[in-house]
Amino acid sequence: MKLCIIGTGYVGLVSGVCFSDLGNKVYCVDKDKNKIDLLNKGIVPIYEPGLEEILKRNYKQKRLIFTSDLKKAVNNSDIIFICVGTPTKKNSNSADLKYVFKVVNELEKIIFKYKIIVTKSTVPLATSDKIEKILSKLKKKKLVDVVSNPEFLREGEAIRDFFTPDRVIIGTDSKKANAKMKSLYMPIIKKNSRYFNTSRKGAELIKYASNAFLATKITYINELANLCEKAGVDIKEVSQGIGLDQRIGERFLRAGPAYGGSCFPKDTRALIDTGNKFKTDLTIIKSVILSNYKRKFTLTKRLKEILHGKLKNKTITFLGVTFKPNTDDMREASSIPMIKYLNKNNSNIRYYDPSGEKNEFKKLKNVKYFKDAPSACFKSDLIVIHTEWNNFKLLNFKKIVKKSKFKIFDMRNIYSPTKMKKLKIDYFGIGR
Ligand SMILES: NC(=O)c1ccc[n+]([C@@H]2O[C@H](COP(=O)([O-])OP(=O)(O)OC[C@H]3O[C@@H](n4cnc5c(N)ncnc54)[C@H](O)[C@@H]3O)[C@@H](O)[C@H]2O)c1
């Protein structure tokens, strides 16, 4: 099949590259010419394990084309995927759909032959109806079908998630569009994934409902971790114990910092906004947002307590600053408010992240990036394990810190408190 992917960010690039690997010809379009130039040189602008190899393979086979020429890409394709960003609008909870509608308005002018327009971007309930309204002239001439196909891939595991998704959700009541989407996804559905054809609005809501549910699980276990800390119970035992119940499941029950990233924070807010539009009070999700907001302060306060309230001139090293491992994405990472607070309180911050230096901290005096964990940890007063990259799982802290007294605040509970005690290291975890 011939596909056009509009927006080559985390979702568009992974989808485009993986669809081409299934044998489709894929035009990946982005308005960012710099990104397109990099991609044409075989340079992947994001950190996503395994992506570069598949990209190069398909680029060589000429199944993958990177371009800024939307018209040519659309004219040569049967299915058009909209994969542009849908961030939160300023001073509001609602999703900003300006990038989506800009694309749709451009499409309106350049479509002359039947195309399926797919919203892969996360868009609120009834957005596809609005898209269809913009394209009403084309719809009347039966030149378009608008389909909702929300994306569920996780950054850092995106390739695996693309090829073996739990489910593929297709929201459309057009038999023609559904048949085409099914044949596109058939190669991966054969591998035990469920293909679920549903209503378009249903598909749009499923995406938000999924993200809000996962955010709820994280927030729930984080709150229980607060209780465990006071009650002298290990949250890891509790997570394991409740996770063994198949109705609950063990995933997303690991206590840690506030959830962040490009999806959960904005999608929970957008769902509240949708609730308001339909005069429905989504109390649980409101509480989740509030609890997650408080989490950043709770952990910063704990960090301060670990240092007995003395932050001035303390050398504090962050191992990992991204919102999760195996990605370079810093959107809404909880390390940002924490580091800014510590910086304001005159601590010397060092950090190492395997995905490289971060623009978010470049302008902050006394926040320094180091190229590896040992040099970042050297002579530190406190090591904060913020993101659970594999590189941080087997560190010999005594050897790398080279200081008689230092502390570790393990926000991901990677290390065993018993082993740390044996090593005579002042160790603090989460919910233990
Ligand atoms: N990042 C994730 O893990 C993830 C997972 C599932 C769903 N989503 C959803 O997918 C959508 C995209 O997310 P992302 O993280 O890939 O975003 P992103 O910001 O990484 O990428 C968006 C891309 O779209 C491009 N773009 C914007 N307007 C354009 C236009 N008019 N023409 C061509 N290109 C244009 C931008 O230059 C950018 O490269 C969002 O709605 C998001 O909620 C993201």
Short mmCIF file of C-alpha atoms and ligand atoms in Angstrom, two decimals:
data_model
loop_
_atom_site.label_atom_id
_atom_site.label_comp_id
_atom_site.label_asym_id
_atom_site.label_seq_id
_atom_site.Cartn_x
_atom_site.Cartn_y
_atom_site.Cartn_z
CA MET A 1 0.00 0.00 0.00
CA LYS A 2 1.01 3.62 -0.39
CA LEU A 3 0.92 5.69 2.76
CA CYS A 4 1.51 9.29 3.70
CA ILE A 5 2.48 10.09 7.29
CA ILE A 6 2.14 13.76 8.24
CA GLY A 7 4.35 14.70 11.19
CA THR A 8 7.53 12.72 11.76
CA GLY A 9 7.76 12.98 15.56
CA TYR A 10 7.82 10.06 17.99
CA VAL A 11 4.58 8.58 16.65
CA GLY A 12 4.78 9.51 12.95
CA LEU A 13 8.38 8.46 12.45
CA VAL A 14 8.02 5.13 14.22
CA SER A 15 4.76 4.36 12.41
CA GLY A 16 6.15 5.40 9.02
CA VAL A 17 9.35 3.40 9.42
CA CYS A 18 7.54 0.31 10.71
CA PHE A 19 4.81 0.42 8.04
CA SER A 20 7.55 0.57 5.39
CA ASP A 21 9.19 -2.47 6.98
CA LEU A 22 5.92 -4.34 6.36
CA GLY A 23 6.41 -3.70 2.64
CA ASN A 24 4.40 -0.50 2.17
CA LYS A 25 5.70 2.54 0.35
CA VAL A 26 5.66 5.36 2.90
CA TYR A 27 5.99 9.10 2.38
CA CYS A 28 6.93 10.77 5.66
CA VAL A 29 6.16 14.48 5.60
CA ASP A 30 7.22 17.13 8.08
CA LYS A 31 7.05 20.91 7.95
CA ASP A 32 10.39 20.96 9.81
CA LYS A 33 12.85 20.95 6.88
CA ASN A 34 15.80 20.44 9.20
CA LYS A 35 14.24 17.19 10.44
CA ILE A 36 13.64 16.02 6.86
CA ASP A 37 17.27 16.81 5.94
CA LEU A 38 18.55 14.81 8.90
CA LEU A 39 16.29 11.87 8.05
CA ASN A 40 17.46 11.92 4.44
CA LYS A 41 21.01 11.62 5.77
CA GLY A 42 19.98 8.58 7.81
CA ILE A 43 20.14 10.52 11.10
CA VAL A 44 17.26 9.78 13.48
CA PRO A 45 16.37 12.98 15.36
CA ILE A 46 14.86 11.13 18.36
CA TYR A 47 16.23 8.50 20.73
CA GLU A 48 14.29 5.32 20.06
CA PRO A 49 16.12 1.98 20.33
CA GLY A 50 16.19 -0.03 17.09
CA LEU A 51 14.62 2.67 14.92
CA GLU A 52 17.72 3.73 12.97
CA GLU A 53 18.48 0.24 11.68
CA ILE A 54 14.95 -0.32 10.31
CA LEU A 55 14.90 3.19 8.87
CA LYS A 56 18.16 2.71 6.97
CA ARG A 57 17.10 -0.70 5.65
CA ASN A 58 13.84 0.61 4.18
CA TYR A 59 15.32 3.88 2.96
CA LYS A 60 17.84 1.88 0.94
CA GLN A 61 15.01 -0.21 -0.55
CA LYS A 62 13.31 3.08 -1.54
CA ARG A 63 10.18 2.20 0.42
CA LEU A 64 10.70 5.15 2.73
CA ILE A 65 10.69 8.74 1.48
CA PHE A 66 11.24 11.81 3.63
CA THR A 67 9.88 15.02 2.19
CA SER A 68 8.31 18.42 2.91
CA ASP A 69 6.26 18.20 -0.28
CA LEU A 70 2.82 17.41 1.14
CA LYS A 71 0.99 17.58 -2.20
CA LYS A 72 3.22 15.03 -3.89
CA ALA A 73 3.14 12.72 -0.88
CA VAL A 74 -0.67 12.88 -0.65
CA ASN A 75 -1.22 12.41 -4.37
CA ASN A 76 0.94 9.29 -4.33
CA SER A 77 -0.79 7.71 -1.31
CA ASP A 78 -3.99 5.81 -0.54
CA ILE A 79 -4.04 6.39 3.22
CA ILE A 80 -3.04 9.65 4.91
CA PHE A 81 -2.08 9.50 8.59
CA ILE A 82 -2.20 12.70 10.64
CA CYS A 83 0.48 12.36 13.34
CA VAL A 84 1.09 15.97 14.39
CA GLY A 85 1.23 17.12 18.01
CA THR A 86 -1.85 17.93 20.11
CA PRO A 87 -0.39 19.76 23.12
CA THR A 88 -2.39 21.41 25.89
CA LYS A 89 -3.66 24.91 25.03
CA LYS A 90 -2.10 27.68 27.12
CA ASN A 91 -3.97 28.41 30.38
CA SER A 92 -6.51 25.69 29.69
CA ASN A 93 -7.01 21.95 29.91
CA SER A 94 -8.13 21.51 26.33
CA ALA A 95 -6.08 19.96 23.55
CA ASP A 96 -4.75 22.46 21.04
CA LEU A 97 -5.86 21.16 17.66
CA LYS A 98 -4.34 23.92 15.53
CA TYR A 99 -1.72 21.61 13.99
CA VAL A 100 -4.34 19.00 13.13
CA PHE A 101 -6.73 21.51 11.55
CA LYS A 102 -3.91 23.20 9.65
CA VAL A 103 -3.09 19.86 8.03
CA VAL A 104 -6.77 19.16 7.29
CA ASN A 105 -7.20 22.58 5.65
CA GLU A 106 -4.19 21.86 3.45
CA LEU A 107 -5.54 18.42 2.57
CA GLU A 108 -8.85 19.95 1.55
CA LYS A 109 -7.09 21.78 -1.28
CA ILE A 110 -5.02 18.92 -2.65
CA ILE A 111 -7.23 15.81 -2.63
CA PHE A 112 -8.81 14.86 -5.97
CA LYS A 113 -8.96 11.08 -5.64
CA TYR A 114 -10.37 8.80 -2.92
CA LYS A 115 -8.21 8.83 0.22
CA ILE A 116 -8.62 7.57 3.75
CA ILE A 117 -7.70 10.25 6.26
CA VAL A 118 -6.61 8.72 9.55
CA THR A 119 -6.23 10.62 12.81
CA LYS A 120 -3.42 8.92 14.66
CA SER A 121 -2.76 12.01 16.75
CA THR A 122 -4.57 11.83 20.08
CA VAL A 123 -7.66 14.00 19.53
CA PRO A 124 -10.70 14.65 21.74
CA LEU A 125 -14.09 13.10 21.24
CA ALA A 126 -15.79 14.26 18.01
CA THR A 127 -12.66 15.83 16.46
CA SER A 128 -12.98 13.49 13.46
CA ASP A 129 -16.52 14.83 12.97
CA LYS A 130 -15.04 18.35 12.80
CA ILE A 131 -12.40 17.14 10.35
CA GLU A 132 -15.11 15.62 8.18
CA LYS A 133 -16.98 18.94 8.30
CA ILE A 134 -13.91 20.77 6.96
CA LEU A 135 -13.69 18.13 4.24
CA SER A 136 -17.46 18.11 3.60
CA LYS A 137 -17.16 18.95 -0.12
CA LEU A 138 -14.80 16.00 -0.62
CA LYS A 139 -17.03 13.78 1.54
CA LYS A 140 -20.06 14.61 -0.60
CA LYS A 141 -18.10 13.55 -3.67
CA LYS A 142 -17.11 10.34 -1.81
CA LEU A 143 -13.45 11.31 -2.05
CA VAL A 144 -12.65 10.83 1.62
CA ASP A 145 -13.36 8.71 4.65
CA VAL A 146 -12.14 9.98 8.00
CA VAL A 147 -11.01 7.22 10.36
CA SER A 148 -9.82 7.35 13.95
CA ASN A 149 -6.85 5.07 14.67
CA PRO A 150 -5.36 6.11 18.01
CA GLU A 151 -1.79 5.14 18.73
CA PHE A 152 -0.78 3.28 21.89
CA LEU A 153 2.99 2.85 21.40
CA ARG A 154 5.28 3.66 24.30
CA GLU A 155 8.43 5.69 23.74
CA GLY A 156 11.46 3.51 24.36
CA GLU A 157 9.53 0.35 23.38
CA ALA A 158 7.90 1.80 20.30
CA ILE A 159 9.18 -0.72 17.74
CA ARG A 160 8.01 -3.71 19.75
CA ASP A 161 4.70 -2.00 20.50
CA PHE A 162 4.17 -1.25 16.81
CA PHE A 163 4.79 -4.81 15.62
CA THR A 164 3.04 -6.55 18.53
CA PRO A 165 0.33 -4.21 19.79
CA ASP A 166 -2.24 -5.48 22.30
CA ARG A 167 -4.90 -4.11 19.99
CA VAL A 168 -5.44 -2.01 16.89
CA ILE A 169 -8.42 0.31 17.28
CA ILE A 170 -10.13 1.47 14.11
CA GLY A 171 -13.00 3.91 14.48
CA THR A 172 -15.12 4.05 11.33
CA ASP A 173 -18.49 2.98 10.04
CA SER A 174 -17.26 2.93 6.44
CA LYS A 175 -16.96 -0.67 5.25
CA LYS A 176 -14.60 0.38 2.47
CA ALA A 177 -12.24 2.22 4.83
CA ASN A 178 -12.39 -0.54 7.42
CA ALA A 179 -11.51 -3.23 4.87
CA LYS A 180 -8.50 -1.22 3.70
CA MET A 181 -7.31 -0.52 7.27
CA LYS A 182 -7.69 -4.17 8.15
CA SER A 183 -5.57 -5.29 5.23
CA LEU A 184 -2.92 -2.70 6.15
CA TYR A 185 -2.73 -4.01 9.70
CA MET A 186 -3.19 -7.68 8.79
CA PRO A 187 0.54 -8.60 8.98
CA ILE A 188 0.69 -7.58 12.64
CA ILE A 189 -2.80 -8.70 13.59
CA LYS A 190 -1.79 -12.23 12.61
CA LYS A 191 0.60 -12.13 15.55
CA ASN A 192 -2.23 -12.34 18.10
CA SER A 193 -3.14 -8.65 18.24
CA ARG A 194 -6.81 -7.84 18.36
CA TYR A 195 -8.27 -5.76 15.53
CA PHE A 196 -11.18 -3.80 16.96
CA ASN A 197 -13.50 -1.92 14.65
CA THR A 198 -15.59 0.51 16.63
CA SER A 199 -17.39 3.82 16.27
CA ARG A 200 -15.21 6.82 15.48
CA LYS A 201 -16.11 8.67 18.66
CA GLY A 202 -15.61 5.45 20.62
CA ALA A 203 -12.09 5.12 19.22
CA GLU A 204 -11.27 8.71 20.15
CA LEU A 205 -12.47 8.19 23.71
CA ILE A 206 -10.75 4.81 24.11
CA LYS A 207 -7.37 6.51 23.74
CA TYR A 208 -8.02 9.07 26.49
CA ALA A 209 -9.72 6.51 28.72
CA SER A 210 -6.68 4.19 28.43
CA ASN A 211 -4.15 6.88 29.28
CA ALA A 212 -6.23 8.20 32.17
CA PHE A 213 -6.59 4.68 33.55
CA LEU A 214 -2.83 4.05 33.42
CA ALA A 215 -2.18 7.44 35.03
CA THR A 216 -4.64 6.45 37.76
CA LYS A 217 -2.75 3.20 38.43
CA ILE A 218 0.55 5.08 38.80
CA THR A 219 -0.95 7.72 41.06
CA TYR A 220 -2.71 5.09 43.14
CA ILE A 221 0.49 3.18 43.87
CA ASN A 222 2.37 6.42 44.54
CA GLU A 223 -0.17 7.39 47.18
CA LEU A 224 0.06 3.95 48.76
CA ALA A 225 3.85 4.38 48.79
CA ASN A 226 3.38 7.47 50.97
CA LEU A 227 1.39 5.36 53.40
CA CYS A 228 3.99 2.54 53.33
CA GLU A 229 6.76 4.98 54.23
CA LYS A 230 4.92 5.99 57.37
CA ALA A 231 3.65 2.52 58.24
CA GLY A 232 6.93 0.64 57.76
CA VAL A 233 5.77 -1.59 54.91
CA ASP A 234 7.66 -2.11 51.63
CA ILE A 235 5.57 -0.86 48.68
CA LYS A 236 7.29 -3.42 46.42
CA GLU A 237 5.63 -6.22 48.44
CA VAL A 238 2.27 -4.49 48.21
CA SER A 239 2.61 -3.92 44.43
CA GLN A 240 3.54 -7.54 43.90
CA GLY A 241 0.79 -8.79 46.16
CA ILE A 242 -2.00 -6.84 44.52
CA GLY A 243 -0.57 -7.28 41.02
CA LEU A 244 -0.91 -11.05 41.32
CA ASP A 245 -4.67 -10.55 41.17
CA GLN A 246 -5.37 -10.91 37.46
CA ARG A 247 -8.21 -8.43 37.70
CA ILE A 248 -5.63 -5.82 38.70
CA GLY A 249 -2.44 -6.91 36.91
CA GLU A 250 1.12 -6.10 37.91
CA ARG A 251 1.99 -3.48 35.30
CA PHE A 252 2.00 0.25 36.07
CA LEU A 253 2.14 -0.50 39.79
CA ARG A 254 5.71 0.59 40.44
CA ALA A 255 5.92 3.50 42.83
CA GLY A 256 8.17 6.35 41.80
CA PRO A 257 8.20 10.02 40.82
CA ALA A 258 5.19 11.83 39.37
CA TYR A 259 4.20 10.57 35.92
CA GLY A 260 5.32 12.80 33.07
CA GLY A 261 5.91 12.56 29.34
CA SER A 262 4.10 13.86 26.33
CA CYS A 263 0.86 11.94 26.90
CA PHE A 264 -0.49 11.27 30.42
CA PRO A 265 -0.36 14.87 31.70
CA LYS A 266 -1.97 16.43 28.64
CA ASP A 267 -4.41 13.61 27.97
CA THR A 268 -5.80 13.53 31.52
CA ARG A 269 -6.33 17.30 31.32
CA ALA A 270 -7.98 17.05 27.91
CA LEU A 271 -10.33 14.38 29.24
CA ILE A 272 -11.42 16.71 32.05
CA ASP A 273 -12.08 19.34 29.39
CA THR A 274 -14.20 16.88 27.39
CA GLY A 275 -16.08 15.99 30.59
CA ASN A 276 -16.83 19.69 31.13
CA LYS A 277 -18.07 20.06 27.56
CA PHE A 278 -20.50 17.22 28.17
CA LYS A 279 -21.35 18.49 31.68
CA THR A 280 -19.87 15.36 33.28
CA ASP A 281 -17.78 15.58 36.43
CA LEU A 282 -14.80 13.21 36.14
CA THR A 283 -13.89 13.28 39.83
CA ILE A 284 -11.40 10.40 39.74
CA ILE A 285 -9.33 11.91 36.95
CA LYS A 286 -9.35 15.32 38.63
CA SER A 287 -7.97 13.67 41.77
CA VAL A 288 -5.31 11.88 39.73
CA ILE A 289 -4.10 15.17 38.26
CA LEU A 290 -4.02 16.80 41.70
CA SER A 291 -2.26 13.84 43.31
CA ASN A 292 0.36 13.76 40.56
CA TYR A 293 0.92 17.49 40.95
CA LYS A 294 1.48 17.05 44.69
CA ARG A 295 3.87 14.14 44.07
CA LYS A 296 6.56 16.48 42.71
CA PHE A 297 6.50 18.46 45.98
CA THR A 298 6.33 15.35 48.14
CA LEU A 299 9.50 13.91 46.62
CA THR A 300 11.32 17.25 46.67
CA LYS A 301 10.39 17.62 50.35
CA ARG A 302 11.65 14.11 51.05
CA LEU A 303 14.90 14.89 49.27
CA LYS A 304 15.30 17.97 51.43
CA GLU A 305 14.65 15.91 54.58
CA ILE A 306 17.29 13.39 53.52
CA LEU A 307 19.77 16.27 53.52
CA HIS A 308 18.40 17.53 56.87
CA GLY A 309 17.04 20.65 55.21
CA LYS A 310 20.48 21.80 54.10
CA LEU A 311 20.52 22.26 50.34
CA LYS A 312 23.00 25.14 50.06
CA ASN A 313 26.30 24.11 48.45
CA LYS A 314 25.34 20.43 48.49
CA THR A 315 26.43 18.49 45.43
CA ILE A 316 23.43 16.54 44.19
CA THR A 317 23.70 14.19 41.21
CA PHE A 318 20.70 13.11 39.17
CA LEU A 319 21.07 9.80 37.37
CA GLY A 320 18.53 10.04 34.56
CA VAL A 321 16.37 13.08 33.94
CA THR A 322 13.98 11.90 31.22
CA PHE A 323 10.44 10.94 32.28
CA LYS A 324 11.25 7.29 31.60
CA PRO A 325 14.17 5.22 30.28
CA ASN A 326 15.04 4.64 26.61
CA THR A 327 13.76 7.98 25.41
CA ASP A 328 15.19 11.48 25.14
CA ASP A 329 11.75 13.02 25.74
CA MET A 330 11.80 15.64 28.51
CA ARG A 331 8.19 16.77 28.17
CA GLU A 332 6.74 17.13 31.70
CA ALA A 333 9.64 15.16 33.26
CA SER A 334 9.46 15.48 37.05
CA SER A 335 13.22 16.10 37.15
CA ILE A 336 12.62 19.61 35.75
CA PRO A 337 10.75 21.15 38.72
CA MET A 338 12.96 19.25 41.19
CA ILE A 339 16.23 20.44 39.67
CA LYS A 340 14.93 23.99 39.30
CA TYR A 341 13.93 24.05 42.96
CA LEU A 342 17.28 22.70 44.14
CA ASN A 343 19.09 25.12 41.86
CA LYS A 344 17.15 28.04 43.36
CA ASN A 345 18.20 26.84 46.77
CA ASN A 346 21.87 26.99 45.80
CA SER A 347 22.63 23.30 45.45
CA ASN A 348 25.22 22.25 42.88
CA ILE A 349 23.42 19.95 40.48
CA ARG A 350 25.11 17.43 38.27
CA TYR A 351 23.32 15.05 36.00
CA TYR A 352 23.94 12.26 33.58
CA ASP A 353 21.37 10.86 31.17
CA PRO A 354 22.23 8.25 28.51
CA SER A 355 20.12 10.21 25.99
CA GLY A 356 22.43 13.23 26.32
CA GLU A 357 22.47 16.81 27.56
CA LYS A 358 19.15 18.62 27.95
CA ASN A 359 18.21 22.09 26.71
CA GLU A 360 15.94 22.48 29.76
CA PHE A 361 18.98 22.86 32.02
CA LYS A 362 21.48 24.60 29.73
CA LYS A 363 20.67 28.08 31.00
CA LEU A 364 20.78 27.15 34.69
CA LYS A 365 23.95 28.13 36.50
CA ASN A 366 25.34 25.32 38.66
CA VAL A 367 23.52 22.59 36.74
CA LYS A 368 26.12 20.57 34.87
CA TYR A 369 25.84 17.67 32.47
CA PHE A 370 28.39 14.84 32.71
CA LYS A 371 29.14 12.28 30.04
CA ASP A 372 28.94 9.23 32.30
CA ALA A 373 27.59 8.15 35.68
CA PRO A 374 30.97 7.76 37.49
CA SER A 375 32.13 11.30 36.70
CA ALA A 376 28.69 12.74 37.58
CA CYS A 377 28.67 10.92 40.94
CA PHE A 378 32.27 11.73 41.92
CA LYS A 379 32.38 13.45 45.36
CA SER A 380 28.61 13.99 45.48
CA ASP A 381 26.68 14.40 48.72
CA LEU A 382 23.52 12.86 47.33
CA ILE A 383 22.82 10.65 44.32
CA VAL A 384 19.23 10.76 43.05
CA ILE A 385 18.25 7.85 40.83
CA HIS A 386 15.46 9.54 38.92
CA THR A 387 15.07 7.37 35.78
CA GLU A 388 15.59 3.61 35.70
CA TRP A 389 17.95 3.31 32.72
CA ASN A 390 19.66 -0.10 32.65
CA ASN A 391 23.06 1.63 33.01
CA PHE A 392 22.16 2.55 36.60
CA LYS A 393 21.25 -0.92 37.80
CA LEU A 394 24.73 -2.25 38.67
CA LEU A 395 26.74 0.71 39.88
CA ASN A 396 29.43 0.35 42.49
CA PHE A 397 28.67 3.60 44.29
CA LYS A 398 31.50 3.39 46.83
CA LYS A 399 33.97 3.10 43.99
CA ILE A 400 32.58 5.93 41.88
CA VAL A 401 31.64 8.49 44.55
CA LYS A 402 35.01 8.18 46.30
CA LYS A 403 33.82 9.93 49.42
CA SER A 404 33.45 8.57 52.95
CA LYS A 405 29.89 9.82 53.40
CA PHE A 406 27.21 10.17 50.77
CA LYS A 407 23.54 9.34 50.43
CA ILE A 408 21.40 7.72 47.75
CA PHE A 409 17.77 8.57 47.05
CA ASP A 410 16.57 5.79 44.77
CA MET A 411 13.28 7.08 43.34
CA ARG A 412 12.84 3.88 41.32
CA ASN A 413 13.61 1.31 44.04
CA ILE A 414 16.27 -0.30 41.83
CA TYR A 415 18.59 -1.30 44.68
CA SER A 416 18.04 -3.53 47.70
CA PRO A 417 17.94 -1.61 51.00
CA THR A 418 19.44 -4.65 52.77
CA LYS A 419 22.44 -4.78 50.44
CA MET A 420 22.93 -1.04 50.80
CA LYS A 421 22.84 -1.40 54.58
CA LYS A 422 25.52 -4.11 54.40
CA LEU A 423 27.65 -1.75 52.31
CA LYS A 424 27.07 0.95 54.95
CA ILE A 425 25.56 3.30 52.39
CA ASP A 426 22.90 5.76 53.56
CA TYR A 427 20.12 4.62 51.24
CA PHE A 428 16.55 5.86 50.82
CA GLY A 429 13.95 4.38 48.50
CA ILE A 430 10.31 5.08 47.76
CA GLY A 431 7.58 3.64 49.96
CA ARG A 432 9.94 1.55 52.07
N1 LIG B 1 4.83 10.40 21.97
C1 LIG B 1 4.12 9.33 22.31
O1 LIG B 1 4.59 8.45 23.01
C2 LIG B 1 2.69 9.19 21.82
C3 LIG B 1 2.04 7.96 21.96
C4 LIG B 1 0.73 7.84 21.49
C5 LIG B 1 0.09 8.92 20.91
N2 LIG B 1 0.75 10.12 20.81
C6 LIG B 1 0.05 11.24 20.15
O2 LIG B 1 0.56 11.35 18.82
C7 LIG B 1 0.60 12.73 18.42
C8 LIG B 1 2.00 13.11 18.01
O3 LIG B 1 2.83 12.99 19.14
P1 LIG B 1 4.43 13.04 19.00
O4 LIG B 1 4.96 12.80 20.37
O5 LIG B 1 4.84 12.17 17.88
O6 LIG B 1 4.62 14.58 18.59
P2 LIG B 1 5.95 15.34 18.13
O7 LIG B 1 5.83 16.69 18.67
O8 LIG B 1 7.13 14.50 18.49
O9 LIG B 1 5.86 15.36 16.55
C9 LIG B 1 4.94 16.10 15.82
C10 LIG B 1 5.56 16.40 14.46
O10 LIG B 1 4.57 16.99 13.62
C11 LIG B 1 5.21 17.97 12.81
N3 LIG B 1 4.19 18.86 12.26
C12 LIG B 1 3.42 19.77 12.90
N4 LIG B 1 2.62 20.42 12.04
C13 LIG B 1 2.86 19.91 10.80
C14 LIG B 1 2.36 20.16 9.51
N5 LIG B 1 1.41 21.07 9.29
N6 LIG B 1 2.85 19.44 8.48
C15 LIG B 1 3.81 18.51 8.67
N7 LIG B 1 4.34 18.24 9.89
C16 LIG B 1 3.88 18.92 10.94
C17 LIG B 1 6.20 18.63 13.74
O11 LIG B 1 7.22 19.31 13.05
C18 LIG B 1 6.72 17.40 14.50
O12 LIG B 1 7.85 16.83 13.87
C19 LIG B 1 0.05 13.52 19.62
O13 LIG B 1 -1.32 13.74 19.45
C20 LIG B 1 0.29 12.59 20.79
O14 LIG B 1 -0.60 12.81 21.85
C21 LIG B 1 2.04 10.27 21.23
#
